[in-house]
Short mmCIF file of the C-alpha atoms (twelve columns), coordinates in Angstrom:
data_MODEL
# 
_entry.id   MODEL 
# 
loop_
_atom_site.group_PDB 
_atom_site.id 
_atom_site.type_symbol 
_atom_site.label_atom_id 
_atom_site.label_alt_id 
_atom_site.label_comp_id 
_atom_site.label_asym_id 
_atom_site.label_seq_id 
_atom_site.Cartn_x 
_atom_site.Cartn_y 
_atom_site.Cartn_z 
_atom_site.pdbx_PDB_model_num 
ATOM 1   C CA . UNK A 1   0.000   0.000   0.000   1 
ATOM 2   C CA . UNK A 2   2.709   2.475   0.996   1 
ATOM 3   C CA . UNK A 3   4.727   1.584   -2.114  1 
ATOM 4   C CA . UNK A 4   1.674   2.159   -4.325  1 
ATOM 5   C CA . UNK A 5   1.066   5.586   -2.826  1 
ATOM 6   C CA . UNK A 6   4.713   6.649   -3.139  1 
ATOM 7   C CA . UNK A 7   4.764   5.567   -6.776  1 
ATOM 8   C CA . UNK A 8   1.526   7.455   -7.444  1 
ATOM 9   C CA . UNK A 9   2.838   10.622  -5.782  1 
ATOM 10  C CA . UNK A 10  6.072   10.459  -7.804  1 
ATOM 11  C CA . UNK A 11  4.160   10.014  -11.074 1 
ATOM 12  C CA . UNK A 12  1.757   12.844  -10.240 1 
ATOM 13  C CA . UNK A 13  4.661   15.225  -9.568  1 
ATOM 14  C CA . UNK A 14  6.237   14.330  -12.910 1 
ATOM 15  C CA . UNK A 15  2.951   15.049  -14.698 1 
ATOM 16  C CA . UNK A 16  2.233   18.221  -12.758 1 
ATOM 17  C CA . UNK A 17  -0.959  16.705  -11.369 1 
ATOM 18  C CA . UNK A 18  -2.236  15.255  -8.120  1 
ATOM 19  C CA . UNK A 19  -3.064  11.892  -6.580  1 
ATOM 20  C CA . UNK A 20  -6.795  11.277  -6.200  1 
ATOM 21  C CA . UNK A 21  -8.230  8.326   -4.286  1 
ATOM 22  C CA . UNK A 22  -11.723 7.448   -5.496  1 
ATOM 23  C CA . UNK A 23  -13.665 5.238   -3.112  1 
ATOM 24  C CA . UNK A 24  -16.764 3.157   -3.821  1 
ATOM 25  C CA . UNK A 25  -17.938 -0.025  -2.145  1 
ATOM 26  C CA . UNK A 26  -21.286 -1.781  -2.326  1 
ATOM 27  C CA . UNK A 27  -22.993 -3.820  -5.030  1 
ATOM 28  C CA . UNK A 28  -21.482 -4.748  -8.383  1 
ATOM 29  C CA . UNK A 29  -23.568 -2.225  -10.318 1 
ATOM 30  C CA . UNK A 30  -22.532 0.637   -8.030  1 
ATOM 31  C CA . UNK A 31  -18.847 -0.254  -8.238  1 
ATOM 32  C CA . UNK A 32  -18.981 -0.927  -11.984 1 
ATOM 33  C CA . UNK A 33  -20.357 2.534   -12.828 1 
ATOM 34  C CA . UNK A 34  -18.100 4.238   -10.269 1 
ATOM 35  C CA . UNK A 35  -15.098 2.593   -11.913 1 
ATOM 36  C CA . UNK A 36  -16.422 3.668   -15.322 1 
ATOM 37  C CA . UNK A 37  -16.657 7.262   -14.087 1 
ATOM 38  C CA . UNK A 38  -13.113 6.965   -12.773 1 
ATOM 39  C CA . UNK A 39  -11.932 5.745   -16.162 1 
ATOM 40  C CA . UNK A 40  -13.577 8.738   -17.863 1 
ATOM 41  C CA . UNK A 41  -12.096 11.065  -15.230 1 
ATOM 42  C CA . UNK A 42  -8.615  9.706   -15.949 1 
ATOM 43  C CA . UNK A 43  -9.056  10.547  -19.623 1 
ATOM 44  C CA . UNK A 44  -10.421 14.009  -18.764 1 
ATOM 45  C CA . UNK A 45  -7.485  14.862  -16.463 1 
ATOM 46  C CA . UNK A 46  -4.503  12.782  -17.669 1 
ATOM 47  C CA . UNK A 47  -2.091  14.707  -15.449 1 
ATOM 48  C CA . UNK A 48  -3.694  13.228  -12.311 1 
ATOM 49  C CA . UNK A 49  -3.014  9.760   -10.920 1 
ATOM 50  C CA . UNK A 50  -6.205  7.995   -9.821  1 
ATOM 51  C CA . UNK A 51  -6.375  5.193   -7.282  1 
ATOM 52  C CA . UNK A 52  -9.640  3.272   -6.897  1 
ATOM 53  C CA . UNK A 53  -10.568 2.012   -3.432  1 
ATOM 54  C CA . UNK A 54  -13.092 -0.819  -3.132  1 
ATOM 55  C CA . UNK A 55  -13.556 -4.223  -1.518  1 
ATOM 56  C CA . UNK A 56  -11.498 -7.230  -2.743  1 
ATOM 57  C CA . UNK A 57  -14.441 -9.077  -4.313  1 
ATOM 58  C CA . UNK A 58  -15.029 -6.157  -6.715  1 
ATOM 59  C CA . UNK A 59  -11.727 -6.399  -8.587  1 
ATOM 60  C CA . UNK A 60  -13.379 -8.182  -11.532 1 
ATOM 61  C CA . UNK A 61  -15.983 -5.444  -11.919 1 
ATOM 62  C CA . UNK A 62  -13.393 -2.642  -11.698 1 
ATOM 63  C CA . UNK A 63  -11.190 -4.274  -14.352 1 
ATOM 64  C CA . UNK A 64  -14.176 -4.580  -16.667 1 
ATOM 65  C CA . UNK A 65  -14.840 -0.835  -16.460 1 
ATOM 66  C CA . UNK A 66  -11.317 0.530   -16.053 1 
ATOM 67  C CA . UNK A 67  -8.517  -1.949  -16.810 1 
ATOM 68  C CA . UNK A 68  -5.701  0.576   -16.355 1 
ATOM 69  C CA . UNK A 69  -6.644  2.197   -13.059 1 
ATOM 70  C CA . UNK A 70  -4.668  1.223   -9.951  1 
ATOM 71  C CA . UNK A 71  -6.965  -0.566  -7.515  1 
ATOM 72  C CA . UNK A 72  -6.604  -0.544  -3.740  1 
ATOM 73  C CA . UNK A 73  -8.684  -3.439  -2.441  1 
ATOM 74  C CA . UNK A 74  -7.783  -3.961  1.225   1 
ATOM 75  C CA . UNK A 75  -9.560  -6.184  3.693   1 
ATOM 76  C CA . UNK A 76  -10.102 -3.198  5.969   1 
ATOM 77  C CA . UNK A 77  -13.599 -1.666  5.794   1 
ATOM 78  C CA . UNK A 78  -13.682 1.325   3.457   1 
ATOM 79  C CA . UNK A 79  -14.204 4.026   6.153   1 
ATOM 80  C CA . UNK A 80  -11.127 2.819   8.068   1 
ATOM 81  C CA . UNK A 81  -9.009  2.683   4.924   1 
ATOM 82  C CA . UNK A 82  -10.195 6.140   3.834   1 
ATOM 83  C CA . UNK A 83  -9.130  7.516   7.197   1 
ATOM 84  C CA . UNK A 84  -5.660  6.032   6.729   1 
ATOM 85  C CA . UNK A 85  -5.386  7.329   3.165   1 
ATOM 86  C CA . UNK A 86  -6.386  10.861  4.154   1 
ATOM 87  C CA . UNK A 87  -3.264  11.075  6.291   1 
ATOM 88  C CA . UNK A 88  -1.079  10.882  3.177   1 
ATOM 89  C CA . UNK A 89  -3.438  12.065  0.415   1 
ATOM 90  C CA . UNK A 90  -5.518  15.237  0.673   1 
ATOM 91  C CA . UNK A 91  -7.874  14.284  -2.189  1 
ATOM 92  C CA . UNK A 92  -9.993  11.278  -1.187  1 
ATOM 93  C CA . UNK A 93  -13.384 11.279  -2.913  1 
ATOM 94  C CA . UNK A 94  -16.086 8.969   -1.612  1 
ATOM 95  C CA . UNK A 95  -18.450 8.450   -4.537  1 
ATOM 96  C CA . UNK A 96  -21.955 8.341   -3.115  1 
ATOM 97  C CA . UNK A 97  -25.261 7.618   -4.812  1 
ATOM 98  C CA . UNK A 98  -28.346 8.904   -3.024  1 
ATOM 99  C CA . UNK A 99  -31.389 7.978   -5.116  1 
ATOM 100 C CA . UNK A 100 -33.769 10.558  -3.663  1 
ATOM 101 C CA . UNK A 101 -31.284 13.351  -4.382  1 
ATOM 102 C CA . UNK A 102 -30.612 12.405  -8.006  1 
ATOM 103 C CA . UNK A 103 -33.923 11.121  -9.401  1 
ATOM 104 C CA . UNK A 104 -33.632 10.743  -13.135 1 
ATOM 105 C CA . UNK A 105 -29.829 10.988  -13.224 1 
ATOM 106 C CA . UNK A 106 -27.797 7.991   -14.353 1 
ATOM 107 C CA . UNK A 107 -25.323 6.523   -11.883 1 
ATOM 108 C CA . UNK A 108 -22.296 7.368   -14.004 1 
ATOM 109 C CA . UNK A 109 -23.341 11.017  -14.347 1 
ATOM 110 C CA . UNK A 110 -23.822 11.289  -10.600 1 
ATOM 111 C CA . UNK A 111 -20.292 10.008  -10.046 1 
ATOM 112 C CA . UNK A 112 -18.814 12.208  -12.800 1 
ATOM 113 C CA . UNK A 113 -20.334 15.274  -11.124 1 
ATOM 114 C CA . UNK A 114 -18.718 14.324  -7.823  1 
ATOM 115 C CA . UNK A 115 -15.380 13.989  -9.633  1 
ATOM 116 C CA . UNK A 116 -15.722 17.429  -11.219 1 
ATOM 117 C CA . UNK A 117 -15.996 16.058  -14.767 1 
ATOM 118 C CA . UNK A 118 -18.451 16.913  -17.573 1 
ATOM 119 C CA . UNK A 119 -21.574 14.801  -17.261 1 
ATOM 120 C CA . UNK A 120 -22.030 14.492  -21.023 1 
ATOM 121 C CA . UNK A 121 -18.887 12.442  -21.584 1 
ATOM 122 C CA . UNK A 122 -19.036 9.353   -23.858 1 
ATOM 123 C CA . UNK A 123 -21.036 6.357   -22.675 1 
ATOM 124 C CA . UNK A 124 -18.682 3.822   -21.088 1 
ATOM 125 C CA . UNK A 125 -18.048 0.530   -22.855 1 
ATOM 126 C CA . UNK A 126 -16.791 -2.480  -20.906 1 
ATOM 127 C CA . UNK A 127 -13.345 -3.905  -21.598 1 
ATOM 128 C CA . UNK A 128 -13.471 -7.622  -22.352 1 
ATOM 129 C CA . UNK A 129 -11.964 -10.049 -24.837 1 
ATOM 130 C CA . UNK A 130 -14.193 -10.573 -27.856 1 
ATOM 131 C CA . UNK A 131 -14.097 -14.275 -28.614 1 
ATOM 132 C CA . UNK A 132 -16.405 -15.930 -31.176 1 
ATOM 133 C CA . UNK A 133 -18.851 -18.356 -29.600 1 
ATOM 134 C CA . UNK A 134 -19.938 -21.618 -31.230 1 
ATOM 135 C CA . UNK A 135 -22.592 -20.793 -33.788 1 
ATOM 136 C CA . UNK A 136 -26.051 -21.830 -32.580 1 
ATOM 137 C CA . UNK A 137 -28.735 -23.197 -34.871 1 
ATOM 138 C CA . UNK A 138 -30.979 -20.276 -33.872 1 
ATOM 139 C CA . UNK A 139 -30.263 -16.723 -32.663 1 
ATOM 140 C CA . UNK A 140 -29.777 -16.545 -28.894 1 
ATOM 141 C CA . UNK A 141 -31.836 -14.661 -26.312 1 
ATOM 142 C CA . UNK A 142 -30.445 -14.341 -22.771 1 
ATOM 143 C CA . UNK A 143 -32.898 -13.834 -19.912 1 
ATOM 144 C CA . UNK A 144 -32.222 -12.932 -16.288 1 
ATOM 145 C CA . UNK A 145 -35.130 -13.386 -13.881 1 
ATOM 146 C CA . UNK A 146 -33.197 -12.907 -10.634 1 
ATOM 147 C CA . UNK A 147 -32.290 -13.187 -7.877  1 
ATOM 148 C CA . UNK A 148 -32.633 -9.536  -6.972  1 
ATOM 149 C CA . UNK A 149 -34.671 -7.563  -4.492  1 
ATOM 150 C CA . UNK A 150 -38.158 -9.127  -4.391  1 
ATOM 151 C CA . UNK A 151 -39.609 -5.732  -5.350  1 
ATOM 152 C CA . UNK A 152 -37.696 -5.847  -8.663  1 
ATOM 153 C CA . UNK A 153 -38.681 -9.356  -9.768  1 
ATOM 154 C CA . UNK A 154 -41.282 -10.208 -12.418 1 
ATOM 155 C CA . UNK A 155 -43.837 -12.945 -11.576 1 
ATOM 156 C CA . UNK A 156 -42.602 -16.364 -12.705 1 
ATOM 157 C CA . UNK A 157 -45.798 -17.030 -14.672 1 
ATOM 158 C CA . UNK A 158 -44.918 -14.076 -16.927 1 
ATOM 159 C CA . UNK A 159 -41.478 -15.535 -17.602 1 
ATOM 160 C CA . UNK A 160 -43.057 -18.876 -18.512 1 
ATOM 161 C CA . UNK A 161 -45.124 -17.215 -21.235 1 
ATOM 162 C CA . UNK A 162 -42.286 -14.990 -22.430 1 
ATOM 163 C CA . UNK A 163 -39.911 -17.931 -22.903 1 
ATOM 164 C CA . UNK A 164 -42.561 -19.902 -24.764 1 
ATOM 165 C CA . UNK A 165 -43.249 -16.976 -27.109 1 
ATOM 166 C CA . UNK A 166 -39.586 -16.097 -27.648 1 
ATOM 167 C CA . UNK A 167 -39.169 -19.609 -29.001 1 
ATOM 168 C CA . UNK A 168 -42.452 -20.023 -30.895 1 
ATOM 169 C CA . UNK A 169 -42.943 -16.491 -32.271 1 
ATOM 170 C CA . UNK A 170 -39.393 -15.223 -32.693 1 
ATOM 171 C CA . UNK A 171 -37.548 -18.490 -33.222 1 
ATOM 172 C CA . UNK A 172 -34.962 -17.802 -30.531 1 
ATOM 173 C CA . UNK A 173 -32.820 -20.162 -28.502 1 
ATOM 174 C CA . UNK A 174 -33.288 -19.067 -24.869 1 
ATOM 175 C CA . UNK A 175 -30.513 -19.121 -22.264 1 
ATOM 176 C CA . UNK A 176 -31.321 -18.457 -18.602 1 
ATOM 177 C CA . UNK A 177 -28.505 -16.616 -16.813 1 
ATOM 178 C CA . UNK A 178 -28.069 -17.722 -13.197 1 
ATOM 179 C CA . UNK A 179 -25.640 -17.052 -10.323 1 
ATOM 180 C CA . UNK A 180 -23.102 -19.593 -9.130  1 
ATOM 181 C CA . UNK A 181 -25.479 -20.858 -6.446  1 
ATOM 182 C CA . UNK A 182 -28.888 -20.632 -8.139  1 
ATOM 183 C CA . UNK A 183 -31.749 -19.679 -5.831  1 
ATOM 184 C CA . UNK A 184 -34.312 -18.848 -8.513  1 
ATOM 185 C CA . UNK A 185 -36.758 -21.065 -10.324 1 
ATOM 186 C CA . UNK A 186 -35.712 -22.713 -13.557 1 
ATOM 187 C CA . UNK A 187 -37.972 -21.367 -16.301 1 
ATOM 188 C CA . UNK A 188 -39.524 -24.208 -18.332 1 
ATOM 189 C CA . UNK A 189 -38.544 -24.254 -21.979 1 
ATOM 190 C CA . UNK A 190 -35.115 -22.639 -21.636 1 
ATOM 191 C CA . UNK A 191 -32.584 -24.365 -23.859 1 
ATOM 192 C CA . UNK A 192 -29.645 -23.917 -21.523 1 
ATOM 193 C CA . UNK A 193 -28.688 -22.523 -18.116 1 
ATOM 194 C CA . UNK A 194 -25.602 -20.321 -17.857 1 
ATOM 195 C CA . UNK A 195 -24.443 -20.666 -14.246 1 
ATOM 196 C CA . UNK A 196 -21.773 -18.612 -12.513 1 
ATOM 197 C CA . UNK A 197 -19.920 -17.280 -15.557 1 
ATOM 198 C CA . UNK A 198 -17.304 -14.535 -14.993 1 
ATOM 199 C CA . UNK A 199 -18.474 -11.010 -15.808 1 
ATOM 200 C CA . UNK A 200 -16.235 -10.675 -18.875 1 
ATOM 201 C CA . UNK A 201 -17.543 -13.951 -20.310 1 
ATOM 202 C CA . UNK A 202 -21.116 -12.768 -19.811 1 
ATOM 203 C CA . UNK A 203 -20.284 -9.546  -21.650 1 
ATOM 204 C CA . UNK A 204 -18.864 -11.565 -24.526 1 
ATOM 205 C CA . UNK A 205 -22.033 -13.679 -24.600 1 
ATOM 206 C CA . UNK A 206 -24.347 -10.648 -24.528 1 
ATOM 207 C CA . UNK A 207 -22.332 -8.941  -27.228 1 
ATOM 208 C CA . UNK A 208 -23.080 -11.848 -29.583 1 
ATOM 209 C CA . UNK A 209 -26.707 -12.395 -28.567 1 
ATOM 210 C CA . UNK A 210 -29.766 -11.354 -30.527 1 
ATOM 211 C CA . UNK A 211 -31.509 -10.177 -27.345 1 
ATOM 212 C CA . UNK A 212 -30.901 -9.661  -23.619 1 
ATOM 213 C CA . UNK A 213 -34.015 -9.509  -21.447 1 
ATOM 214 C CA . UNK A 214 -33.513 -8.662  -17.781 1 
ATOM 215 C CA . UNK A 215 -34.843 -7.014  -14.668 1 
ATOM 216 C CA . UNK A 216 -32.925 -4.175  -12.971 1 
ATOM 217 C CA . UNK A 217 -29.790 -6.062  -11.951 1 
ATOM 218 C CA . UNK A 218 -26.099 -6.511  -12.672 1 
ATOM 219 C CA . UNK A 219 -27.099 -8.184  -15.972 1 
ATOM 220 C CA . UNK A 220 -28.702 -4.920  -17.062 1 
ATOM 221 C CA . UNK A 221 -25.472 -3.031  -16.342 1 
ATOM 222 C CA . UNK A 222 -23.345 -5.610  -18.160 1 
ATOM 223 C CA . UNK A 223 -25.563 -5.655  -21.247 1 
ATOM 224 C CA . UNK A 224 -25.766 -1.835  -21.345 1 
ATOM 225 C CA . UNK A 225 -21.988 -1.615  -21.589 1 
ATOM 226 C CA . UNK A 226 -21.819 -4.045  -24.525 1 
ATOM 227 C CA . UNK A 227 -24.458 -2.345  -26.714 1 
ATOM 228 C CA . UNK A 228 -26.349 -5.657  -26.882 1 
ATOM 229 C CA . UNK A 229 -30.004 -5.496  -27.997 1 
ATOM 230 C CA . UNK A 230 -31.616 -5.045  -24.586 1 
ATOM 231 C CA . UNK A 231 -35.011 -4.874  -22.909 1 
ATOM 232 C CA . UNK A 232 -34.870 -3.999  -19.204 1 
ATOM 233 C CA . UNK A 233 -37.925 -4.242  -16.938 1 
ATOM 234 C CA . UNK A 234 -38.354 -1.649  -14.190 1 
ATOM 235 C CA . UNK A 235 -40.741 -0.984  -11.322 1 
ATOM 236 C CA . UNK A 236 -39.467 0.643   -8.109  1 
ATOM 237 C CA . UNK A 237 -36.381 2.041   -9.857  1 
ATOM 238 C CA . UNK A 238 -36.283 4.480   -12.780 1 
ATOM 239 C CA . UNK A 239 -34.801 3.459   -16.111 1 
ATOM 240 C CA . UNK A 240 -33.102 6.847   -16.520 1 
ATOM 241 C CA . UNK A 241 -31.017 6.161   -13.404 1 
ATOM 242 C CA . UNK A 242 -29.816 2.816   -14.720 1 
ATOM 243 C CA . UNK A 243 -29.478 2.939   -18.510 1 
ATOM 244 C CA . UNK A 244 -29.146 5.200   -21.534 1 
ATOM 245 C CA . UNK A 245 -32.000 4.279   -23.868 1 
ATOM 246 C CA . UNK A 246 -31.426 3.854   -27.586 1 
ATOM 247 C CA . UNK A 247 -33.500 2.225   -30.354 1 
ATOM 248 C CA . UNK A 248 -31.725 -1.052  -29.508 1 
ATOM 249 C CA . UNK A 249 -31.759 -0.695  -25.731 1 
ATOM 250 C CA . UNK A 250 -35.168 0.003   -24.241 1 
ATOM 251 C CA . UNK A 251 -36.894 -0.020  -20.889 1 
ATOM 252 C CA . UNK A 252 -40.299 -1.284  -19.915 1 
ATOM 253 C CA . UNK A 253 -42.345 -0.328  -16.847 1 
ATOM 254 C CA . UNK A 254 -45.939 -0.593  -15.655 1 
ATOM 255 C CA . UNK A 255 -47.968 2.621   -15.601 1 
ATOM 256 C CA . UNK A 256 -48.741 2.851   -11.900 1 
ATOM 257 C CA . UNK A 257 -48.622 6.065   -9.861  1 
ATOM 258 C CA . UNK A 258 -46.115 4.676   -7.397  1 
ATOM 259 C CA . UNK A 259 -43.556 3.533   -9.996  1 
ATOM 260 C CA . UNK A 260 -40.050 4.744   -9.241  1 
ATOM 261 C CA . UNK A 261 -40.695 4.832   -5.500  1 
ATOM 262 C CA . UNK A 262 -37.069 3.911   -4.824  1 
ATOM 263 C CA . UNK A 263 -36.116 7.484   -5.741  1 
ATOM 264 C CA . UNK A 264 -38.691 9.246   -3.560  1 
ATOM 265 C CA . UNK A 265 -38.540 10.583  -0.041  1 
ATOM 266 C CA . UNK A 266 -39.732 8.829   2.007   1 
ATOM 267 C CA . UNK A 267 -38.993 5.648   0.074   1 
ATOM 268 C CA . UNK A 268 -42.031 3.359   -0.098  1 
ATOM 269 C CA . UNK A 269 -40.019 0.147   -0.054  1 
ATOM 270 C CA . UNK A 270 -36.664 -1.196  0.920   1 
ATOM 271 C CA . UNK A 271 -35.857 -4.281  -1.127  1 
ATOM 272 C CA . UNK A 272 -38.636 -6.473  0.265   1 
ATOM 273 C CA . UNK A 273 -41.509 -4.424  1.653   1 
ATOM 274 C CA . UNK A 274 -44.193 -2.653  -0.387  1 
ATOM 275 C CA . UNK A 275 -47.530 -1.251  0.846   1 
ATOM 276 C CA . UNK A 276 -49.088 -1.879  -2.593  1 
ATOM 277 C CA . UNK A 277 -48.060 -5.516  -2.995  1 
ATOM 278 C CA . UNK A 278 -45.435 -4.588  -5.593  1 
ATOM 279 C CA . UNK A 279 -48.086 -3.469  -8.085  1 
ATOM 280 C CA . UNK A 280 -45.438 -2.086  -10.451 1 
ATOM 281 C CA . UNK A 281 -44.046 -5.563  -11.128 1 
ATOM 282 C CA . UNK A 282 -47.239 -7.547  -10.675 1 
ATOM 283 C CA . UNK A 283 -48.845 -5.613  -13.528 1 
ATOM 284 C CA . UNK A 284 -46.085 -6.449  -16.006 1 
ATOM 285 C CA . UNK A 285 -47.396 -8.876  -18.625 1 
ATOM 286 C CA . UNK A 286 -45.872 -10.838 -21.482 1 
ATOM 287 C CA . UNK A 287 -47.436 -8.758  -24.274 1 
ATOM 288 C CA . UNK A 288 -45.431 -5.506  -23.763 1 
ATOM 289 C CA . UNK A 289 -42.276 -7.535  -23.158 1 
ATOM 290 C CA . UNK A 290 -42.717 -9.317  -26.488 1 
ATOM 291 C CA . UNK A 291 -43.471 -6.048  -28.280 1 
ATOM 292 C CA . UNK A 292 -40.297 -4.454  -26.917 1 
ATOM 293 C CA . UNK A 293 -38.267 -7.573  -27.700 1 
ATOM 294 C CA . UNK A 294 -39.412 -7.515  -31.325 1 
ATOM 295 C CA . UNK A 295 -38.456 -3.831  -31.616 1 
ATOM 296 C CA . UNK A 296 -34.874 -4.223  -30.387 1 
ATOM 297 C CA . UNK A 297 -34.157 -7.635  -31.823 1 
ATOM 298 C CA . UNK A 298 -30.868 -7.713  -33.699 1 
ATOM 299 C CA . UNK A 299 -31.505 -7.457  -37.464 1 
ATOM 300 C CA . UNK A 300 -29.827 -10.803 -38.151 1 
ATOM 301 C CA . UNK A 301 -32.355 -12.508 -35.890 1 
ATOM 302 C CA . UNK A 302 -35.437 -11.131 -37.641 1 
# 
């Protein structure tokens, strides 16, 4: 640690810049976009030397967003490490995302503002090795049903119908993306389960897929950074805070008054509880999902 800081200080002096420690812990999506903002900040101020502070299990996510940044990933909790770093570095920035303060603002723009960078900088693209996958008999659709917060999950009966129609109406081969220790239901009709793949391998898969269909989750963030044809389903969170919509990357949400409650004060839910029985997700049906899927579907798959 001390050697890393001394090297950074020496390089910053040679460039006529400063050493900045950028700190972000938490979930993969938070760290991924914070690292992306750090990567953009490094390009905006090349004279500075940036060090990224996070927890050890986030190294894979940081490398995906910013392969060249120096990462400090100690086993000390972030607040303790920040206190130590402030003794030798005057510029320690804790990147914080407060949903109720930034409703409608994408994560990366929130972090760029905190770093003093223009918020209209280019959309980040993840850094991964592009390797051709075995050619499938039919175009591939990747779906992610969870796990996530219960308030962000679509009813399983909807997924059953969506998978059936993706295959029968659009002629797609459907892969269900799952974590290393699956805790979600296997959707009938899926052709294959992708379990516990590294983040970079998932990006490579999405990049070559005809469609990615997901709830608000890490899979949304991964697909957004690959420019894959994407449909993301939202309820308590706002699409504008999670993705940049394009003709090939679209969001879908139920039209209920309480939608986006995650960004309100007071917040109506916290991951599990909802006074309206999660109406925003319960009202999602297969029809609008299929319409959106048809609209973004990669041209080769039509």
